[in-house]
Amino acid sequence: MQQVKIIGSALPNIPWQERPEGCTAPVWRYTENPVIPRNPLPGVARIFNSAVIPYQGEFIGVFRGEQVNGIPYIYLGHSNDAVHWRFDSEKIPFKDEKGEPFMPPYAYDPRLIAVDGVYYVIWCQDAFGATLGMAKTTDFKTFTRLENPFLPFNRNGVLFPRRVNGKFLLLSRPSDSGHTPFGDIWLSESRDLEYWGRHRHVMSKSDEWWENVKIGGGAAPIETSEGWLLIYHGVTGTCNGFVYSIGGAILDLDEPSRVLYRCSDFLITPEEWYEERGFVPNVCFPCATLQDAETGRIAIYYGAADTYVGLAFTQVDTLAAYIKAHDAASAEDRSAGRR
Ligand code: BMA
């Protein structure tokens, strides 16, 4: 019997492997990783930092495809089991509000979140500098662009999967024009997905060495009886560049700028060959989860070394207990977000 409840639907066909015998880590990797290899489709050299969601009894996803000219764009993928993927050969055909084709110069790190039966794709794109782009679809055939939520520079847009107190909520990471050497997670509200405001600080980098440079939102928060379970990325700097690990926190259900618990330890850090070796070594970058409210199983999708997609598993009880047992939330984290 689970102690912590996932608030949501059952997902009996969630991909799953039990925790390996003798493993004490709260999150364990799929033994067949990476689930998406190099050169996954003609014209695309690498797929990573991608998001998936259940759809009509199967699965659908938005994938960051690095084209052979080096420019990232978003591709749609379909799967029966959320492990083996078939990709559309063409990029997602976004349209603007007038129905005209819309193709930003580049698009990367997409998230895919359903709110009230509408699917939202949020990504990072150029608009005289990197900022968030957003589109909606109900059928995965027509993708209608919405207004960009923010001015440049901003990245890591993550929508909450339901309205809170009647408002859409969006996590983001205000940035600069380069490989930003700083970064905090912020929360913004909107009544209509067009005008965003009431910006609140959620959390910053911490003193823990694995996340002492910057942090950013990862997967859409998972609603649980303990609060919003947030799986995010934390970055440290080394003499060989940044290292991206996966972290966990639990946010207050009604006031998610309040961090209830924040894990002092990473959940996953680059250890396997596909995380350590690739276009950008030492990157684990979560963008989505699948979860089964019935069993408490959670599957985490993460980009590995800016080259592959990896899959990892946890159980809501295991993860929530681990985050609470290693809680290092500061007074600033716990306070209602400053502005
Ligand atoms: C960040 C983003 C991610 C990428 C990471 C590591 O700034 O661009 O897409 O995975 O760097 O290169």
Short mmCIF file of N, CA, C and O in Angstrom, two decimals, residues 8 44 58 69 96 122 127 135 137 176 182 189 210 225 227 230 233 268 276-277 287 290 294 296 312 326 332 336:
data_model
loop_
_atom_site.label_atom_id
_atom_site.label_comp_id
_atom_site.label_asym_id
_atom_site.label_seq_id
_atom_site.Cartn_x
_atom_site.Cartn_y
_atom_site.Cartn_z
N GLY A 8 -3.80 11.48 -9.92
CA GLY A 8 -3.85 11.41 -11.39
C GLY A 8 -4.39 10.07 -11.81
O GLY A 8 -5.02 9.35 -11.03
N VAL A 44 18.73 13.69 -39.08
CA VAL A 44 18.82 14.01 -37.65
C VAL A 44 19.93 13.17 -37.02
O VAL A 44 19.89 11.94 -37.05
N GLU A 58 -1.80 4.83 -26.12
CA GLU A 58 -0.39 4.63 -26.46
C GLU A 58 0.39 5.85 -25.96
O GLU A 58 0.00 6.46 -24.97
N ASN A 69 22.64 19.68 -39.97
CA ASN A 69 23.29 21.01 -40.07
C ASN A 69 23.55 21.61 -38.69
O ASN A 69 23.94 22.75 -38.56
N ASP A 96 0.90 29.72 -37.06
CA ASP A 96 0.63 30.85 -36.17
C ASP A 96 -0.88 30.99 -35.97
O ASP A 96 -1.66 30.20 -36.50
N ILE A 122 6.07 23.38 -25.06
CA ILE A 122 6.82 24.57 -24.65
C ILE A 122 8.28 24.28 -24.95
O ILE A 122 8.76 23.19 -24.64
N ALA A 127 13.96 34.51 -30.45
CA ALA A 127 13.12 35.67 -30.74
C ALA A 127 14.01 36.86 -30.40
O ALA A 127 13.85 37.48 -29.36
N ALA A 135 3.03 26.30 -28.01
CA ALA A 135 1.98 25.99 -28.99
C ALA A 135 1.01 25.03 -28.33
O ALA A 135 1.34 24.38 -27.34
N THR A 137 -2.13 21.90 -29.08
CA THR A 137 -2.76 20.98 -30.01
C THR A 137 -3.76 20.14 -29.25
O THR A 137 -3.61 19.92 -28.04
N ASP A 176 20.80 34.38 -19.67
CA ASP A 176 21.44 35.37 -20.52
C ASP A 176 21.61 34.77 -21.91
O ASP A 176 21.04 33.74 -22.22
N PHE A 182 24.47 31.25 -14.50
CA PHE A 182 23.65 31.44 -13.29
C PHE A 182 22.26 30.94 -13.64
O PHE A 182 21.98 30.67 -14.81
N GLU A 189 2.26 33.13 -13.28
CA GLU A 189 0.84 32.75 -13.38
C GLU A 189 0.20 33.41 -14.59
O GLU A 189 0.60 34.48 -15.02
N TRP A 210 26.87 19.66 -6.44
CA TRP A 210 26.38 19.21 -7.75
C TRP A 210 25.45 20.23 -8.40
O TRP A 210 25.16 20.12 -9.59
N SER A 225 0.09 13.48 -2.85
CA SER A 225 -0.53 13.85 -1.57
C SER A 225 0.44 14.64 -0.70
O SER A 225 0.03 15.29 0.26
N GLY A 227 2.58 16.99 -2.06
CA GLY A 227 2.90 18.25 -2.73
C GLY A 227 3.29 17.96 -4.17
O GLY A 227 3.19 16.82 -4.64
N LEU A 230 8.86 17.71 -7.92
CA LEU A 230 9.58 18.39 -9.02
C LEU A 230 10.90 17.69 -9.28
O LEU A 230 11.75 17.58 -8.39
N HIS A 233 16.92 19.92 -13.07
CA HIS A 233 18.35 19.71 -13.28
C HIS A 233 19.17 20.72 -12.48
O HIS A 233 18.75 21.85 -12.26
N ILE A 268 20.33 11.47 -9.94
CA ILE A 268 21.14 10.82 -10.98
C ILE A 268 22.23 11.82 -11.37
O ILE A 268 21.95 13.01 -11.54
N GLU A 276 28.16 10.09 -20.04
CA GLU A 276 29.50 10.70 -19.96
C GLU A 276 30.11 11.02 -21.32
O GLU A 276 31.04 11.81 -21.40
N ARG A 277 29.59 10.34 -22.35
CA ARG A 277 30.26 10.45 -23.65
C ARG A 277 29.24 10.81 -24.71
O ARG A 277 28.23 10.11 -24.87
N CYS A 287 13.30 15.93 -18.87
CA CYS A 287 12.28 16.77 -19.51
C CYS A 287 10.87 16.23 -19.33
O CYS A 287 9.91 16.92 -19.71
N LEU A 290 6.49 9.82 -16.85
CA LEU A 290 5.19 9.16 -16.91
C LEU A 290 4.96 8.63 -15.51
O LEU A 290 5.92 8.25 -14.83
N GLU A 294 -1.93 4.23 -9.82
CA GLU A 294 -2.33 2.96 -9.21
C GLU A 294 -1.18 2.33 -8.41
O GLU A 294 -1.37 1.90 -7.27
N GLY A 296 2.09 3.84 -8.16
CA GLY A 296 3.09 4.80 -7.70
C GLY A 296 4.37 4.76 -8.52
O GLY A 296 5.37 5.39 -8.16
N ALA A 312 14.76 6.27 -16.66
CA ALA A 312 15.08 5.82 -15.30
C ALA A 312 13.77 5.64 -14.55
O ALA A 312 12.74 6.20 -14.94
N HIS A 326 16.64 13.52 3.06
CA HIS A 326 17.84 14.29 2.71
C HIS A 326 17.48 15.75 2.49
O HIS A 326 18.09 16.44 1.67
N GLU A 332 14.87 30.45 2.76
CA GLU A 332 14.45 31.15 1.52
C GLU A 332 13.61 30.22 0.64
O GLU A 332 12.58 30.61 0.10
N ALA A 336 7.24 31.77 0.97
CA ALA A 336 6.44 32.04 -0.23
C ALA A 336 7.33 32.90 -1.12
O ALA A 336 7.99 33.84 -0.65
#
